PDB file of C-alpha atoms in Angstrom:
ATOM      1  CA  UNK A  23      86.143 140.083  98.536  1.00  0.00           C
ATOM      2  CA  UNK A  24      89.316 140.986  96.663  1.00  0.00           C
ATOM      3  CA  UNK A  25      92.376 138.835  97.009  1.00  0.00           C
ATOM      4  CA  UNK A  26      94.838 140.408  99.382  1.00  0.00           C
ATOM      5  CA  UNK A  27      98.060 140.931  97.460  1.00  0.00           C
ATOM      6  CA  UNK A  28      99.993 139.841 100.567  1.00  0.00           C
ATOM      7  CA  UNK A  29      98.359 136.406 100.626  1.00  0.00           C
ATOM      8  CA  UNK A  30     100.298 133.480  99.169  1.00  0.00           C
ATOM      9  CA  UNK A  31      98.810 130.786  97.021  1.00  0.00           C
ATOM     10  CA  UNK A  32      99.393 127.080  97.587  1.00  0.00           C
ATOM     11  CA  UNK A  33     101.716 126.862  94.543  1.00  0.00           C
ATOM     12  CA  UNK A  34     103.713 129.801  95.901  1.00  0.00           C
ATOM     13  CA  UNK A  35     104.081 128.075  99.288  1.00  0.00           C
ATOM     14  CA  UNK A  36     105.246 124.894  97.561  1.00  0.00           C
ATOM     15  CA  UNK A  37     107.739 126.803  95.430  1.00  0.00           C
ATOM     16  CA  UNK A  38     109.198 128.549  98.481  1.00  0.00           C
ATOM     17  CA  UNK A  39     109.387 125.324 100.483  1.00  0.00           C
ATOM     18  CA  UNK A  40     110.992 123.401  97.605  1.00  0.00           C
ATOM     19  CA  UNK A  41     113.670 126.095  97.356  1.00  0.00           C
ATOM     20  CA  UNK A  42     114.612 125.475 100.997  1.00  0.00           C
ATOM     21  CA  UNK A  43     114.355 121.710 101.429  1.00  0.00           C
ATOM     22  CA  UNK A  44     116.138 118.623 100.139  1.00  0.00           C
ATOM     23  CA  UNK A  45     114.349 116.031  98.039  1.00  0.00           C
ATOM     24  CA  UNK A  46     115.160 112.398  97.313  1.00  0.00           C
ATOM     25  CA  UNK A  47     113.878 110.144  94.551  1.00  0.00           C
ATOM     26  CA  UNK A  48     111.986 106.908  95.147  1.00  0.00           C
ATOM     27  CA  UNK A  49     114.944 105.033  93.622  1.00  0.00           C
ATOM     28  CA  UNK A  50     117.344 106.581  96.165  1.00  0.00           C
ATOM     29  CA  UNK A  51     115.042 105.640  99.037  1.00  0.00           C
ATOM     30  CA  UNK A  52     114.499 102.114  97.707  1.00  0.00           C
ATOM     31  CA  UNK A  53     118.250 101.482  97.847  1.00  0.00           C
ATOM     32  CA  UNK A  54     118.307 102.498 101.516  1.00  0.00           C
ATOM     33  CA  UNK A  55     115.161 100.836 102.877  1.00  0.00           C
ATOM     34  CA  UNK A  56     117.167  98.476 105.093  1.00  0.00           C
ATOM     35  CA  UNK A  57     119.156 101.314 106.670  1.00  0.00           C
ATOM     36  CA  UNK A  58     118.038 101.722 110.286  1.00  0.00           C
ATOM     37  CA  UNK A  59     119.308 105.313 110.282  1.00  0.00           C
ATOM     38  CA  UNK A  60     116.495 106.346 107.914  1.00  0.00           C
ATOM     39  CA  UNK A  61     112.957 106.986 109.099  1.00  0.00           C
ATOM     40  CA  UNK A  62     110.218 107.142 106.467  1.00  0.00           C
ATOM     41  CA  UNK A  63     107.300 109.301 107.588  1.00  0.00           C
ATOM     42  CA  UNK A  64     103.898 109.062 105.907  1.00  0.00           C
ATOM     43  CA  UNK A  65     101.956 112.296 106.516  1.00  0.00           C
ATOM     44  CA  UNK A  66      98.743 111.301 104.730  1.00  0.00           C
ATOM     45  CA  UNK A  67      95.470 110.834 106.593  1.00  0.00           C
ATOM     46  CA  UNK A  68      94.586 107.534 108.241  1.00  0.00           C
ATOM     47  CA  UNK A  69      91.698 107.051 105.790  1.00  0.00           C
ATOM     48  CA  UNK A  70      93.979 107.402 102.772  1.00  0.00           C
ATOM     49  CA  UNK A  71      96.537 104.997 104.219  1.00  0.00           C
ATOM     50  CA  UNK A  72      93.827 102.429 104.974  1.00  0.00           C
ATOM     51  CA  UNK A  73      92.535 102.726 101.404  1.00  0.00           C
ATOM     52  CA  UNK A  74      95.866 102.832  99.553  1.00  0.00           C
ATOM     53  CA  UNK A  75      98.449 101.364 101.925  1.00  0.00           C
ATOM     54  CA  UNK A  76     101.809 102.739 102.963  1.00  0.00           C
ATOM     55  CA  UNK A  77     105.462 101.881 102.540  1.00  0.00           C
ATOM     56  CA  UNK A  78     105.945  98.965 104.907  1.00  0.00           C
ATOM     57  CA  UNK A  79     108.808 100.355 106.998  1.00  0.00           C
ATOM     58  CA  UNK A  80     107.301 103.820 107.408  1.00  0.00           C
ATOM     59  CA  UNK A  81     105.690 105.406 110.443  1.00  0.00           C
ATOM     60  CA  UNK A  82     102.438 107.362 110.280  1.00  0.00           C
ATOM     61  CA  UNK A  83     102.463 110.963 111.448  1.00  0.00           C
ATOM     62  CA  UNK A  84      99.397 112.750 110.059  1.00  0.00           C
ATOM     63  CA  UNK A  85     100.216 116.198 108.733  1.00  0.00           C
ATOM     64  CA  UNK A  86      97.592 117.814 110.965  1.00  0.00           C
ATOM     65  CA  UNK A  87      99.447 116.457 114.030  1.00  0.00           C
ATOM     66  CA  UNK A  88     103.017 116.792 112.742  1.00  0.00           C
ATOM     67  CA  UNK A  89     104.171 119.624 114.997  1.00  0.00           C
ATOM     68  CA  UNK A  90     102.676 117.953 118.071  1.00  0.00           C
ATOM     69  CA  UNK A  91     104.313 114.575 117.367  1.00  0.00           C
ATOM     70  CA  UNK A  92     107.621 116.087 116.212  1.00  0.00           C
ATOM     71  CA  UNK A  93     108.079 118.232 119.337  1.00  0.00           C
ATOM     72  CA  UNK A  94     110.626 116.109 121.179  1.00  0.00           C
ATOM     73  CA  UNK A  95     110.384 117.741 124.602  1.00  0.00           C
ATOM     74  CA  UNK A  96     110.438 114.923 127.183  1.00  0.00           C
ATOM     75  CA  UNK A  97     107.280 116.298 128.839  1.00  0.00           C
ATOM     76  CA  UNK A  98     105.310 116.367 125.568  1.00  0.00           C
ATOM     77  CA  UNK A  99     102.664 113.620 125.868  1.00  0.00           C
ATOM     78  CA  UNK A 100     102.061 113.670 122.085  1.00  0.00           C
ATOM     79  CA  UNK A 101     105.643 113.266 120.920  1.00  0.00           C
ATOM     80  CA  UNK A 102     106.597 110.317 118.771  1.00  0.00           C
ATOM     81  CA  UNK A 103     110.014 109.148 119.848  1.00  0.00           C
ATOM     82  CA  UNK A 104     110.400 107.410 116.485  1.00  0.00           C
ATOM     83  CA  UNK A 105     110.807 110.899 114.985  1.00  0.00           C
ATOM     84  CA  UNK A 106     114.391 110.922 116.164  1.00  0.00           C
ATOM     85  CA  UNK A 107     116.031 114.201 115.075  1.00  0.00           C
ATOM     86  CA  UNK A 108     119.408 112.432 115.103  1.00  0.00           C
ATOM     87  CA  UNK A 109     118.406 110.206 112.172  1.00  0.00           C
ATOM     88  CA  UNK A 110     117.728 110.896 108.509  1.00  0.00           C
ATOM     89  CA  UNK A 111     114.033 111.531 107.980  1.00  0.00           C
ATOM     90  CA  UNK A 112     112.294 111.126 104.630  1.00  0.00           C
ATOM     91  CA  UNK A 113     108.761 112.505 104.476  1.00  0.00           C
ATOM     92  CA  UNK A 114     106.184 111.459 101.901  1.00  0.00           C
ATOM     93  CA  UNK A 115     102.529 111.852 100.985  1.00  0.00           C
ATOM     94  CA  UNK A 116     100.473 110.938  97.924  1.00  0.00           C
ATOM     95  CA  UNK A 117     102.051 113.105  95.240  1.00  0.00           C
ATOM     96  CA  UNK A 118     104.366 115.522  97.046  1.00  0.00           C
ATOM     97  CA  UNK A 119     102.574 118.658  98.260  1.00  0.00           C
ATOM     98  CA  UNK A 120     101.906 117.644 101.858  1.00  0.00           C
ATOM     99  CA  UNK A 121     105.335 116.026 102.027  1.00  0.00           C
ATOM    100  CA  UNK A 122     107.016 119.212 100.836  1.00  0.00           C
ATOM    101  CA  UNK A 123     105.284 121.385 103.418  1.00  0.00           C
ATOM    102  CA  UNK A 124     105.826 118.810 106.177  1.00  0.00           C
ATOM    103  CA  UNK A 125     109.535 118.581 105.330  1.00  0.00           C
ATOM    104  CA  UNK A 126     109.792 122.368 105.589  1.00  0.00           C
ATOM    105  CA  UNK A 127     107.982 122.280 108.937  1.00  0.00           C
ATOM    106  CA  UNK A 128     110.361 119.675 110.383  1.00  0.00           C
ATOM    107  CA  UNK A 129     113.318 121.644 109.071  1.00  0.00           C
ATOM    108  CA  UNK A 130     111.930 124.799 110.721  1.00  0.00           C
ATOM    109  CA  UNK A 131     111.573 122.851 113.972  1.00  0.00           C
ATOM    110  CA  UNK A 132     115.293 122.020 113.919  1.00  0.00           C
ATOM    111  CA  UNK A 133     115.414 118.622 112.244  1.00  0.00           C
ATOM    112  CA  UNK A 134     118.684 118.838 110.332  1.00  0.00           C
ATOM    113  CA  UNK A 135     118.570 115.808 108.025  1.00  0.00           C
ATOM    114  CA  UNK A 136     115.072 115.793 106.566  1.00  0.00           C
ATOM    115  CA  UNK A 137     114.063 115.292 102.934  1.00  0.00           C
ATOM    116  CA  UNK A 138     110.908 115.033 100.874  1.00  0.00           C
ATOM    117  CA  UNK A 139     110.288 111.917  98.808  1.00  0.00           C
ATOM    118  CA  UNK A 140     109.705 113.293  95.322  1.00  0.00           C
ATOM    119  CA  UNK A 141     106.353 112.296  93.844  1.00  0.00           C
ATOM    120  CA  UNK A 142     105.065 110.573  96.996  1.00  0.00           C
ATOM    121  CA  UNK A 143     103.451 107.145  96.937  1.00  0.00           C
ATOM    122  CA  UNK A 144     102.349 107.567  93.324  1.00  0.00           C
ATOM    123  CA  UNK A 145     106.007 107.744  92.232  1.00  0.00           C
ATOM    124  CA  UNK A 146     106.959 104.958  94.644  1.00  0.00           C
ATOM    125  CA  UNK A 147     104.469 102.550  93.104  1.00  0.00           C
ATOM    126  CA  UNK A 148     105.865 103.372  89.648  1.00  0.00           C
ATOM    127  CA  UNK A 149     109.364 102.688  91.042  1.00  0.00           C
ATOM    128  CA  UNK A 150     108.297  99.227  92.219  1.00  0.00           C
ATOM    129  CA  UNK A 151     107.459  99.813  95.880  1.00  0.00           C
ATOM    130  CA  UNK A 152     104.784  97.633  97.412  1.00  0.00           C
ATOM    131  CA  UNK A 153     102.348  99.439  99.663  1.00  0.00           C
ATOM    132  CA  UNK A 154     101.068  97.531 102.678  1.00  0.00           C
ATOM    133  CA  UNK A 155      97.506  97.991 103.931  1.00  0.00           C
TER     134      UNK A 155
END
């Protein structure tokens, strides 16, 4: 089967998403960890979080359920109220790809103050974050 010239590659999707979203560094996030107006969202799988840990103050919203949990309609039984669209949301994953695409998704859903944490948990550990299992 020949590659359809209309199909996009994963790197192309990331490039497009990065052109449309905001990103923040681990150092910027570390300075604001005590701010209750910021919600850190870990979009990695449950298995990965159990194996590697997550930033202590973050909430878990797996990427495969993001749209369901982010839909804030009052009658949505899957919504996560912690994903408050009125607050600043910082999304992260392991190295950045899932976080980038998830940030773009939330932005497309109408979340106005959403950013991707550059480099994900790998960069956070290098910046001195402790991950809690």
